[in-house]
GROMACS .gro file of C-alpha atoms in nm:
model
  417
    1UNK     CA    1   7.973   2.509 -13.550
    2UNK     CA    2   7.613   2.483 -13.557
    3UNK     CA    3   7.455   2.283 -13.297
    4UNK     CA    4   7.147   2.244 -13.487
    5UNK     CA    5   7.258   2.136 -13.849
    6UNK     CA    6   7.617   2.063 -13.753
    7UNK     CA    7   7.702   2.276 -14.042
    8UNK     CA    8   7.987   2.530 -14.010
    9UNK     CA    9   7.886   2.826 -13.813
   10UNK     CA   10   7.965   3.178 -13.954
   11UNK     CA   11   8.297   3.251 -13.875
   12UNK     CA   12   8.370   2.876 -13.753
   13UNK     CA   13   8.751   2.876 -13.737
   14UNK     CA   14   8.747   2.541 -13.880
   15UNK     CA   15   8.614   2.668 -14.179
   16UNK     CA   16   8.832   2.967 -14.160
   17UNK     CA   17   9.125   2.652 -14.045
   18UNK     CA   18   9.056   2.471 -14.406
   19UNK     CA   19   9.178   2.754 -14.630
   20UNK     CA   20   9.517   2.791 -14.450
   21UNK     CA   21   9.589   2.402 -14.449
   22UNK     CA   22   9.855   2.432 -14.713
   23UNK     CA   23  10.021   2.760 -14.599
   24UNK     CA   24  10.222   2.611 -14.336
   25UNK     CA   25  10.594   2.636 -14.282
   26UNK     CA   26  10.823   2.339 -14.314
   27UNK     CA   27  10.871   2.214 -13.951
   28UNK     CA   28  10.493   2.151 -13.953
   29UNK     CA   29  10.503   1.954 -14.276
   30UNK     CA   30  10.816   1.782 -14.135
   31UNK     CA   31  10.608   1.692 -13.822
   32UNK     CA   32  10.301   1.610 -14.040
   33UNK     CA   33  10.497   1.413 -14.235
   34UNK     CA   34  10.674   1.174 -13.964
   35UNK     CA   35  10.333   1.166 -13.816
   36UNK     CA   36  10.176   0.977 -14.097
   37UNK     CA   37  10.452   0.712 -14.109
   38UNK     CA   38  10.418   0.644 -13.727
   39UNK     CA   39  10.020   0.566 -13.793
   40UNK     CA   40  10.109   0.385 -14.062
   41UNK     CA   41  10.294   0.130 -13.823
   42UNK     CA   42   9.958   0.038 -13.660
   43UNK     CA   43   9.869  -0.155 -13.946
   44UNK     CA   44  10.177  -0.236 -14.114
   45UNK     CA   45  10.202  -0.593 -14.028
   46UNK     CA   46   9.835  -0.654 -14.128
   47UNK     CA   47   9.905  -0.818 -14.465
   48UNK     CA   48  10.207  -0.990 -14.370
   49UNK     CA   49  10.088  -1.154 -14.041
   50UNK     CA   50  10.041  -1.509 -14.187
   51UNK     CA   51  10.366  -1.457 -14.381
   52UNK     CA   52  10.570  -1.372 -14.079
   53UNK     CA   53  10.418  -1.702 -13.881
   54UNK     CA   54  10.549  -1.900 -14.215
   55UNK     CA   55  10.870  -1.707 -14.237
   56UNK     CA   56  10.946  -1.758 -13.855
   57UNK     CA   57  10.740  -2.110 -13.844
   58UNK     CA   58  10.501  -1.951 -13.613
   59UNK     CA   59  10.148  -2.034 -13.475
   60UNK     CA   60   9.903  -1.718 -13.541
   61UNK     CA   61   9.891  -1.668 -13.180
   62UNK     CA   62  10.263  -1.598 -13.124
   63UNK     CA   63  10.224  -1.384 -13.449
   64UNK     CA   64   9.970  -1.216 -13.275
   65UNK     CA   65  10.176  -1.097 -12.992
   66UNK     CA   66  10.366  -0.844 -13.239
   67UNK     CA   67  10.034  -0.639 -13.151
   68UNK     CA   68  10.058  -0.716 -12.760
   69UNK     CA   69  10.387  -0.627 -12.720
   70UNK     CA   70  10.322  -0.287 -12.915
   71UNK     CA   71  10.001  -0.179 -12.769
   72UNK     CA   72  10.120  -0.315 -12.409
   73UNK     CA   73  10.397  -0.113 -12.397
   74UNK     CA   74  10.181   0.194 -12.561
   75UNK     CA   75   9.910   0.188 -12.269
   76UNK     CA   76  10.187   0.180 -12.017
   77UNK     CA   77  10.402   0.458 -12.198
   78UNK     CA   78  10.046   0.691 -12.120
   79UNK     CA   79  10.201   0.749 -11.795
   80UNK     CA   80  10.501   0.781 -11.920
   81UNK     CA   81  10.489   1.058 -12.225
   82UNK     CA   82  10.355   1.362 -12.057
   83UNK     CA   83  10.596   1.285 -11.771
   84UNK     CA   84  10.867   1.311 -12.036
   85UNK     CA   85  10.793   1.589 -12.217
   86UNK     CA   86  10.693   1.882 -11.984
   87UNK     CA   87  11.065   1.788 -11.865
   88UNK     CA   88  11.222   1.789 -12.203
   89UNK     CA   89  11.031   1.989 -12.459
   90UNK     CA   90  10.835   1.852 -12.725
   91UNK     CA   91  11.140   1.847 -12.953
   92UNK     CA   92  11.355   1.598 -12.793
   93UNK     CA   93  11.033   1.396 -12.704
   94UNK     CA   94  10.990   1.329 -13.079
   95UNK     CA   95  11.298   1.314 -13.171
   96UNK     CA   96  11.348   1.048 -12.882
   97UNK     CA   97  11.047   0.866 -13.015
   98UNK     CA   98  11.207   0.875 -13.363
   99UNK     CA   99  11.519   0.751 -13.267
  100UNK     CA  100  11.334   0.443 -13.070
  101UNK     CA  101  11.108   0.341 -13.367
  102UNK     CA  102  11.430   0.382 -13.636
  103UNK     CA  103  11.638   0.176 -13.404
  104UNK     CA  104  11.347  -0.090 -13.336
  105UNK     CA  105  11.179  -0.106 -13.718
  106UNK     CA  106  11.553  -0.194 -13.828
  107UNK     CA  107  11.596  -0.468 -13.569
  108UNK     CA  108  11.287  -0.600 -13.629
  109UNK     CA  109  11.377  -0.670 -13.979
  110UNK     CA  110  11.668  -0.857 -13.855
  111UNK     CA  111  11.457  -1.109 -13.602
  112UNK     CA  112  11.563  -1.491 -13.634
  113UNK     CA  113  11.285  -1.571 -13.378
  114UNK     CA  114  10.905  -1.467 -13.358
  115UNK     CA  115  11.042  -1.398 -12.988
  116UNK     CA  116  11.315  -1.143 -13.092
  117UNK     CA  117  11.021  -0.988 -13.308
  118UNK     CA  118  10.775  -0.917 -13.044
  119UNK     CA  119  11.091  -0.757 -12.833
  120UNK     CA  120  11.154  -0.563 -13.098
  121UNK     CA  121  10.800  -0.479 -13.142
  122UNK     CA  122  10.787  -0.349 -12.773
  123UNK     CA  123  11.036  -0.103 -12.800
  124UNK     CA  124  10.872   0.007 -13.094
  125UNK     CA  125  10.550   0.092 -12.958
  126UNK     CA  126  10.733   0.247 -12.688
  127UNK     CA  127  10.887   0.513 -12.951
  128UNK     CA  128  10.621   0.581 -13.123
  129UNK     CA  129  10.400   0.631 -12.803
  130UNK     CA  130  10.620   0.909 -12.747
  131UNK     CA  131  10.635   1.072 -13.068
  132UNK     CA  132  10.254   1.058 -13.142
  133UNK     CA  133  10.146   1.180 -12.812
  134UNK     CA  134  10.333   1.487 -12.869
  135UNK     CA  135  10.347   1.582 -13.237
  136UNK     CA  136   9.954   1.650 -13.189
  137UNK     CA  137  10.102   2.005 -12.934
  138UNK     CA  138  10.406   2.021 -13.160
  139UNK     CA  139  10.204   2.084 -13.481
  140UNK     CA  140   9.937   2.316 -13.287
  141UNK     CA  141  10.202   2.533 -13.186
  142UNK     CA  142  10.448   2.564 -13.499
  143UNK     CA  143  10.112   2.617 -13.706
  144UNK     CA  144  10.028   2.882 -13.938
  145UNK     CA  145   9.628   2.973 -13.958
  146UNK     CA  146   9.561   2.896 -13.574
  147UNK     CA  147   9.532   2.562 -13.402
  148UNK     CA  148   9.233   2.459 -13.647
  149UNK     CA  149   9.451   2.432 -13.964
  150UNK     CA  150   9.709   2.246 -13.741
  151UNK     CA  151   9.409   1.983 -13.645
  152UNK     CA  152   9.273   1.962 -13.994
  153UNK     CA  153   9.668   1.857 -14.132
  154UNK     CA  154   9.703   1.623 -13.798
  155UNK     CA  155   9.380   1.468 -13.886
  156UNK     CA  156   9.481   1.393 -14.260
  157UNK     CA  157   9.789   1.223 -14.093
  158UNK     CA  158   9.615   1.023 -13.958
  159UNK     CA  159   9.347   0.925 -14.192
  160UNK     CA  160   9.636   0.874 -14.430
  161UNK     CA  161   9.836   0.679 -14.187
  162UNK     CA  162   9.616   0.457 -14.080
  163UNK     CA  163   9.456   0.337 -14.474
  164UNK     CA  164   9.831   0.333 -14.651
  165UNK     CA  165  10.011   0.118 -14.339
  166UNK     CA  166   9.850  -0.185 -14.464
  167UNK     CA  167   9.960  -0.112 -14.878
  168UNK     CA  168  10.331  -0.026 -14.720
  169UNK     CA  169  10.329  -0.343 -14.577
  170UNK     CA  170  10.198  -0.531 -14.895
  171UNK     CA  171  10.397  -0.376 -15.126
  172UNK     CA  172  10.725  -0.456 -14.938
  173UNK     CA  173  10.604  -0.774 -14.753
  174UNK     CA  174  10.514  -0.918 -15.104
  175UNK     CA  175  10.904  -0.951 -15.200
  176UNK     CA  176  10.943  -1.067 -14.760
  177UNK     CA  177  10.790  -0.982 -14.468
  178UNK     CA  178  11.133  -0.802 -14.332
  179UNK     CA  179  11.116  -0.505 -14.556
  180UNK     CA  180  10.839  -0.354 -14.431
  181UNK     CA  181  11.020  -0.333 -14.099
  182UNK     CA  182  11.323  -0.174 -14.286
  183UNK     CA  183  11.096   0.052 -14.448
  184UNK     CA  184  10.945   0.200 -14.141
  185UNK     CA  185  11.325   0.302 -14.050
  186UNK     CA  186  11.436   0.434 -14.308
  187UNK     CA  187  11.112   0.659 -14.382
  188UNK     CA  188  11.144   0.763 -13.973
  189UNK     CA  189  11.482   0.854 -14.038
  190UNK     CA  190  11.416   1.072 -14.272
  191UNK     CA  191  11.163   1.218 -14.038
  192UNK     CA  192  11.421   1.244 -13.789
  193UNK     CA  193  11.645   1.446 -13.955
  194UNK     CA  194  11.332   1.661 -14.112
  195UNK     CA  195  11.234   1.756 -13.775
  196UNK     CA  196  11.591   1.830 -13.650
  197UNK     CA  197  11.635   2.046 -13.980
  198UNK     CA  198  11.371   2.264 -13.956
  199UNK     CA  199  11.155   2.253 -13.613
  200UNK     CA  200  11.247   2.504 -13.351
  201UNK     CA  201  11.222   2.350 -12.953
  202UNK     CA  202  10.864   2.414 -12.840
  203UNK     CA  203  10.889   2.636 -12.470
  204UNK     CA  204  10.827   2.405 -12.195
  205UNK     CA  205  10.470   2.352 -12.033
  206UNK     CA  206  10.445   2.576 -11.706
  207UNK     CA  207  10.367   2.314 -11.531
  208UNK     CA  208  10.508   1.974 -11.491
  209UNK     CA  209  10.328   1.643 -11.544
  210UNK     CA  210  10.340   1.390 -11.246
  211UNK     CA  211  10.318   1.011 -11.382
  212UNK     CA  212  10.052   0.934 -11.136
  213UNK     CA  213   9.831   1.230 -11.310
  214UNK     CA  214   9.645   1.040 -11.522
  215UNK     CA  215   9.531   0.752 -11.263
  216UNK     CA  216   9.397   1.047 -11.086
  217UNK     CA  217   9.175   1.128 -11.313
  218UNK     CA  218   9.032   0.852 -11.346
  219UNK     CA  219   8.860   0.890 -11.008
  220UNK     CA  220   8.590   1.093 -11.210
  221UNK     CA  221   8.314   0.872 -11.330
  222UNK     CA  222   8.222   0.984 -11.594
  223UNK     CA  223   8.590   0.935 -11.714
  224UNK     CA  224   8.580   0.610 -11.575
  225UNK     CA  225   8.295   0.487 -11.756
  226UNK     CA  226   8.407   0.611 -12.110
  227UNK     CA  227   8.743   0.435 -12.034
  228UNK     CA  228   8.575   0.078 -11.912
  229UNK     CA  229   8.295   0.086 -12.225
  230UNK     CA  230   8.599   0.206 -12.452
  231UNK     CA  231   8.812  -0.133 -12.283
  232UNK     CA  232   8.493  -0.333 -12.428
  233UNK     CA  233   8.539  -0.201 -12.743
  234UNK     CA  234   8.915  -0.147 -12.822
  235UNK     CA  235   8.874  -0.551 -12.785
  236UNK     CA  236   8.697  -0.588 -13.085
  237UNK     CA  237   8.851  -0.390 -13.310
  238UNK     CA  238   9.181  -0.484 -13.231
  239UNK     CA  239   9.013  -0.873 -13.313
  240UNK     CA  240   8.914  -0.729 -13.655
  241UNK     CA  241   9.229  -0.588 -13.664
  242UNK     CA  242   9.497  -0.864 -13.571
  243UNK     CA  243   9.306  -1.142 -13.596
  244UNK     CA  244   9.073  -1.136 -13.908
  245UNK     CA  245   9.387  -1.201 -14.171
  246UNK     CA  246   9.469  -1.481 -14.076
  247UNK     CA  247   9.115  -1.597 -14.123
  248UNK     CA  248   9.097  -1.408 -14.496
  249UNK     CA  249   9.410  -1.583 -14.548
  250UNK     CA  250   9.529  -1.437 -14.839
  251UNK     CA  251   9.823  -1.283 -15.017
  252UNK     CA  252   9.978  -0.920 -14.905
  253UNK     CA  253   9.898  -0.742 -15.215
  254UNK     CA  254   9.506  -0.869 -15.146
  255UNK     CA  255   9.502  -0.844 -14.756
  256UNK     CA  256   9.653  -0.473 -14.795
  257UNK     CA  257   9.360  -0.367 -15.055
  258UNK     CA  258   9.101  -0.475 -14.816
  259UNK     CA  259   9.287  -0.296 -14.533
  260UNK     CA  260   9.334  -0.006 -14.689
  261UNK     CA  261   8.949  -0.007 -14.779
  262UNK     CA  262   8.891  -0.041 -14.395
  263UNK     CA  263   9.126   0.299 -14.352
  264UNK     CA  264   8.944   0.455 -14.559
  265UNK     CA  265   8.605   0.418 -14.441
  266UNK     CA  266   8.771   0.494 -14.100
  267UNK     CA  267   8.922   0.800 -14.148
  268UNK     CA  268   8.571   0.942 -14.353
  269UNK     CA  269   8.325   0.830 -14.120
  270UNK     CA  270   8.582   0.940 -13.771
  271UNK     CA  271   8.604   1.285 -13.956
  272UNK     CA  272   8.291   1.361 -14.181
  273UNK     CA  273   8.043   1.148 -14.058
  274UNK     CA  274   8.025   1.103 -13.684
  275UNK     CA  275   8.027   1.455 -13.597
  276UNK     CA  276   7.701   1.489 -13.849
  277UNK     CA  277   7.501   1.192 -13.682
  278UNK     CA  278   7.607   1.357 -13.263
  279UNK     CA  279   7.466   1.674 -13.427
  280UNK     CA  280   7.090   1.506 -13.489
  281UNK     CA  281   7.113   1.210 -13.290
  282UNK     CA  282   7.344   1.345 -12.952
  283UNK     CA  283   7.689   1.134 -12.884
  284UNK     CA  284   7.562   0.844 -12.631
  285UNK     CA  285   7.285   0.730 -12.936
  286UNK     CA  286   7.511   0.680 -13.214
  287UNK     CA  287   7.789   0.548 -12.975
  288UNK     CA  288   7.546   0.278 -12.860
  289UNK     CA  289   7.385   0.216 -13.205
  290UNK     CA  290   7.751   0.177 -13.359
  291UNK     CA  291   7.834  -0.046 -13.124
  292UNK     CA  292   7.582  -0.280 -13.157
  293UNK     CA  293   7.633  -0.270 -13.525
  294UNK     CA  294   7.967  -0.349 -13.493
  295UNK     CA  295   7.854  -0.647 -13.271
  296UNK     CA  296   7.612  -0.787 -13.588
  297UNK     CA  297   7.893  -0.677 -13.836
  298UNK     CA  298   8.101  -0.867 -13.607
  299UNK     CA  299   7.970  -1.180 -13.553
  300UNK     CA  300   7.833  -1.190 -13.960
  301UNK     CA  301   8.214  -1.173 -14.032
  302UNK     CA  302   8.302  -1.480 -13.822
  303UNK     CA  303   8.003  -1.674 -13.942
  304UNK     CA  304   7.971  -1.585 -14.361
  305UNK     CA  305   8.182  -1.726 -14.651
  306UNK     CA  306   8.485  -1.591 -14.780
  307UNK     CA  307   8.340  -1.293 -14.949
  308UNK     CA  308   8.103  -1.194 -14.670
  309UNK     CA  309   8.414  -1.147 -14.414
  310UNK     CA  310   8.540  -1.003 -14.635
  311UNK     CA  311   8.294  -0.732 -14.708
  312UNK     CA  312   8.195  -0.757 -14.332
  313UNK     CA  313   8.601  -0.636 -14.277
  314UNK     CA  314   8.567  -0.347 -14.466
  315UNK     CA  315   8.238  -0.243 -14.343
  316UNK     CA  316   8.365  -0.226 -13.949
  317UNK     CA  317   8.624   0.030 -14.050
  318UNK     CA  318   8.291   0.264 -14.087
  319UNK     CA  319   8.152   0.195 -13.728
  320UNK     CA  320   8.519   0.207 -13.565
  321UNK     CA  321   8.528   0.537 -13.712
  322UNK     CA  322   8.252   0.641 -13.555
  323UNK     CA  323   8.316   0.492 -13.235
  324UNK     CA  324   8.696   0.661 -13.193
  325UNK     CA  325   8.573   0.973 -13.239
  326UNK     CA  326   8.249   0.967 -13.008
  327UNK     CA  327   8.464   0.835 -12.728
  328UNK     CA  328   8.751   1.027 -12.766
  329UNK     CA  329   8.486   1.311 -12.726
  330UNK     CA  330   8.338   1.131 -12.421
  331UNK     CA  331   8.661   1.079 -12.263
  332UNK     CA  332   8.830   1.472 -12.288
  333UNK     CA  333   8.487   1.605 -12.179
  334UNK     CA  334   8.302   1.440 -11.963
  335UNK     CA  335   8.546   1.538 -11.693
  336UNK     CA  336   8.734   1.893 -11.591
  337UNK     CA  337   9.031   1.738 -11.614
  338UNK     CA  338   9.313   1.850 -11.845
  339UNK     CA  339   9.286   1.740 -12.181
  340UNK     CA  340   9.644   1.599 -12.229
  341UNK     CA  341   9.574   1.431 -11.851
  342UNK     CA  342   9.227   1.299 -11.916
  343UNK     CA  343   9.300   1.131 -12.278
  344UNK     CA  344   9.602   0.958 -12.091
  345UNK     CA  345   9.462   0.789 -11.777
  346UNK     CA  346   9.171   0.697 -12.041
  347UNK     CA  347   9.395   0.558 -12.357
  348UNK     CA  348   9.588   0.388 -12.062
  349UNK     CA  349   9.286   0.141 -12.002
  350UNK     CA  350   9.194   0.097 -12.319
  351UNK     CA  351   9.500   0.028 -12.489
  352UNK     CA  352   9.498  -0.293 -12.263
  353UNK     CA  353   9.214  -0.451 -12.455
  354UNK     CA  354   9.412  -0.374 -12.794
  355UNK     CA  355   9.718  -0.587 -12.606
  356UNK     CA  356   9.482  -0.861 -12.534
  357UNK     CA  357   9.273  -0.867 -12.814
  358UNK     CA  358   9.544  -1.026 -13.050
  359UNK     CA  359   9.626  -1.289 -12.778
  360UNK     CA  360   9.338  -1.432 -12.664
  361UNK     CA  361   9.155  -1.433 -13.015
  362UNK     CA  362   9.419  -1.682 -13.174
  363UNK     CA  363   9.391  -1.881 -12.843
  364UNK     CA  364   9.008  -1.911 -12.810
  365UNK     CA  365   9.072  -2.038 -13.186
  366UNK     CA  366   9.306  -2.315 -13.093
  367UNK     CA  367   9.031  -2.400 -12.757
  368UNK     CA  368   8.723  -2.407 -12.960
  369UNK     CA  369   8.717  -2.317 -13.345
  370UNK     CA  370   8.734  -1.989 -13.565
  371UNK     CA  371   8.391  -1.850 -13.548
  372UNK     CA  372   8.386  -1.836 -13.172
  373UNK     CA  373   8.661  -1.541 -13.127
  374UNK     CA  374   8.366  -1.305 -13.325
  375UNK     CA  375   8.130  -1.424 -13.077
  376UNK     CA  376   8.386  -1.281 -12.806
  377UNK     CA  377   8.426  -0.997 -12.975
  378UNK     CA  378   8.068  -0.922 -13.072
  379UNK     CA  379   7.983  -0.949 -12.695
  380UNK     CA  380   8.240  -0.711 -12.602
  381UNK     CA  381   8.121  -0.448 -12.825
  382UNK     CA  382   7.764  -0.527 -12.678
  383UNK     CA  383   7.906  -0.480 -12.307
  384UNK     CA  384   8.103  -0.155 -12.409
  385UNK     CA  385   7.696  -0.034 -12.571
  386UNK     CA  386   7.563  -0.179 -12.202
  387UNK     CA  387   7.850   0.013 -12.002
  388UNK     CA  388   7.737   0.331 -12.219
  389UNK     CA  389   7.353   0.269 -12.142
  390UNK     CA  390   7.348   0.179 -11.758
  391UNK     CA  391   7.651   0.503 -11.688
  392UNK     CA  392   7.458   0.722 -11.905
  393UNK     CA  393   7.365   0.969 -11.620
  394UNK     CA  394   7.765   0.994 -11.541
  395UNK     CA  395   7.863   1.059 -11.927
  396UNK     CA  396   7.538   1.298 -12.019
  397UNK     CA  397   7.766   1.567 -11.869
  398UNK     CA  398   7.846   1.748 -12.193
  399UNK     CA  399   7.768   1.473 -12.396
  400UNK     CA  400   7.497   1.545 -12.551
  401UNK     CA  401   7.555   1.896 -12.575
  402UNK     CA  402   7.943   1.879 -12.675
  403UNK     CA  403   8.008   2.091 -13.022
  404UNK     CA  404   8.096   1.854 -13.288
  405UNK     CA  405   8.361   2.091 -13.366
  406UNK     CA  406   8.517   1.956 -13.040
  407UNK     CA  407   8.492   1.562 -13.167
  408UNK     CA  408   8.719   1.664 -13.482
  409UNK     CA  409   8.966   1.845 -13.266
  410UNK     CA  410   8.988   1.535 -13.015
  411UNK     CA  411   8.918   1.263 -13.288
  412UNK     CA  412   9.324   1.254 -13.361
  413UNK     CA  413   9.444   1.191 -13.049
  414UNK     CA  414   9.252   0.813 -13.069
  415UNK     CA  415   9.583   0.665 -13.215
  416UNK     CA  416   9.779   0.992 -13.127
  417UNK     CA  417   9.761   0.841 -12.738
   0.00000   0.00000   0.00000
């Protein structure tokens, strides 16, 4: 890549990565394939939130804990996946991870209580911790083209993933809000038996991962600082995120449209755009610019009418786009630890502001009224730009002189960890 124009170098192997994207044999579209479906359960229950609190005669903030449960069990499972599968093989990891999202999705269907639901939840995020975190290795090493064609597919997982969860869950949630649930088990069953048809068992790492690996690295600083600024943030997207429809209030087919307008612009401006503005501007700028945008986009959203939130909503999928990438980049190399090690002891803090994010917005609601969860959320994102400003010494290591080739190699493991 070119530093200086970000444009593809001569003989970039990204570019060389983008004409052997299709050419790849079947256990990498299998693992492609089951990859999309397990973004897609990020945002699945999006459109249906208010319609599960109805269904289940639930307040928003107990509907809200469907996202605690998940992403609380997700930032503890960090520990947990690397542990599991330089023991195992990446294989039976996913295939494990598989099993635990078929086996949840289809109970969750089946809740009579918003409190079975968020149980169900939990063991769903567990399953899909473990299949995401290693279908990212899988894929790079069953790939045809080298590891950048395997990236580029991962990456279109995820961008796909992450815009069509919300129209799954419209579509099906229009008819009830339990077929969505049934419909993320049935598609990961057919992933299941995809991968067991036609991927071969990856060889084991050479070295084994302890579970205390990734607290370890978070000793570094400048790890430590990307993870605390990335806590700040992770709290206000996951507000937009769980929180905001319930306050668009509006039916599936509507709330999914919206939401998959917000994937969109996320997956673009994560892949396309961001590595174009750290090219001119240098990571630690646009980081800190975004995030203060996100703060005025923010707290717009929680104070406009109707259409401006719901223009506001959209619009925030383009600076968390930004943002994932830049401190995914931050967080694998600002420090010399391994890759795999260093995005888990840093997804493992931030995933704890996603768990808390969906609880305490609802709840500041019910203490105070509906425009002052933006206001928490806008400061966050102002804290995570402050955290970023005042640490800047201990992240400039690399950061400003990282390829961008590097943030769209890192960029999928954002939701992949």
């Amino acid at each position: 890549m070119n530093s200086s124009t970000g444009g593809p170098a001569e003989g970039d192997p990204l570019d060389k990565g983008a004409t052997s994207l299709l050419r790849q044999p079947k256990a990498v579209w299998a693992t492609a394939g089951a990859s999309v479906v397990a973004f897609m359960g990020i945002g699945l229950v999006d459109p249906i939130l208010p319609s599960i609190a109805k269904g289940l005669d639930a307040s928003a903030s107990q509907v809200s804990l469907l996202f605690t449960s998940y992403f609380l069990i997700t930032a503890v499972a960090m520990l947990v996946t690397g542990f599991v599968s330089s023991r195992i093989g990446g294989k039976k990891t996913l295939l494990l991870g598989l099993a635990l999202v078929v086996v949840f999705a289809g109970l969750a269907g089946t809740s009579g209580s918003v409190g079975e639901l968020v149980g169900f939840r939990a063991g769903w995020g567990l399953g899909n911790a473990l299949f995401v975190s290693t279908a990212l290795a899988v894929i790079v090493g069953a790939a045809a083209g080298g590891s950048a064609a395997a990236i580029l597919l991962y990456e279109s997982a995820l961008g796909l993933g992450m815009a069509c969860g919300p129209l799954l869950g419209a579509v099906l949630g229009n008819a009830s809000w339990r077929y969505p649930f049934f419909g993320t088990a049935v598609l990961m069953a057919v992933g299941f038996l995809s991968i067991t048809a036609f991927l071969k068992e990856q060889p084991k790492p050479a070295q084994k991962t302890s579970l205390l690996a990734p607290i370890k690295a978070l000793g570094h600083g400048g790890l430590a600082s990307a993870a605390a600024s990335a806590f700040f943030y992770n709290y206000t997207f996951f507000t937009v995120l769980a929180f905001t429809p319930f306050v668009l209030n509006m039916t599936p087919y509507k709330s999914g449209a919206i939401f998959f307008a917000w994937g969109l612009l996320l997956a673009v401006f994560s892949v396309l755009v961001a590595p174009r503005l750290q090219a001119k501007l240098g990571s630690l700028k646009v980081l800190g610019g975004s995030l203060v945008l996100l703060a005025a986009d923010v707290l717009i959203l929680g104070y406009g009418n109707h259409a401006t939130a719901i223009v506001c909503t959209i619009l925030s999928g383009a600076f968390i786009g930004v943002n994932n990438t830049v401190y995914t980049e931050l967080a694998l190399g600002v420090s010399d630890a391994p890759r795999p090690v260093a995005s888990a002891g840093y997804n493992f803090v931030r995933w704890f502001a996603a768990a808390a994010a969906p609880f305490f917005a609802p709840k500041i609601e019910e203490w105070s009224n509906i425009h002052v969860p933006f206001v928490v959320a806008a400061v966050t994102a102002v804290l995570g730009a402050a955290v970023v400003w005042v640490r800047r010494e201990a992240l400039t290591h690399e950061a400003e002189e990282l390829e961008p080739r590097h943030a769209t190699e890192d960029s999928v493991t954002v939701f992949a960890n």
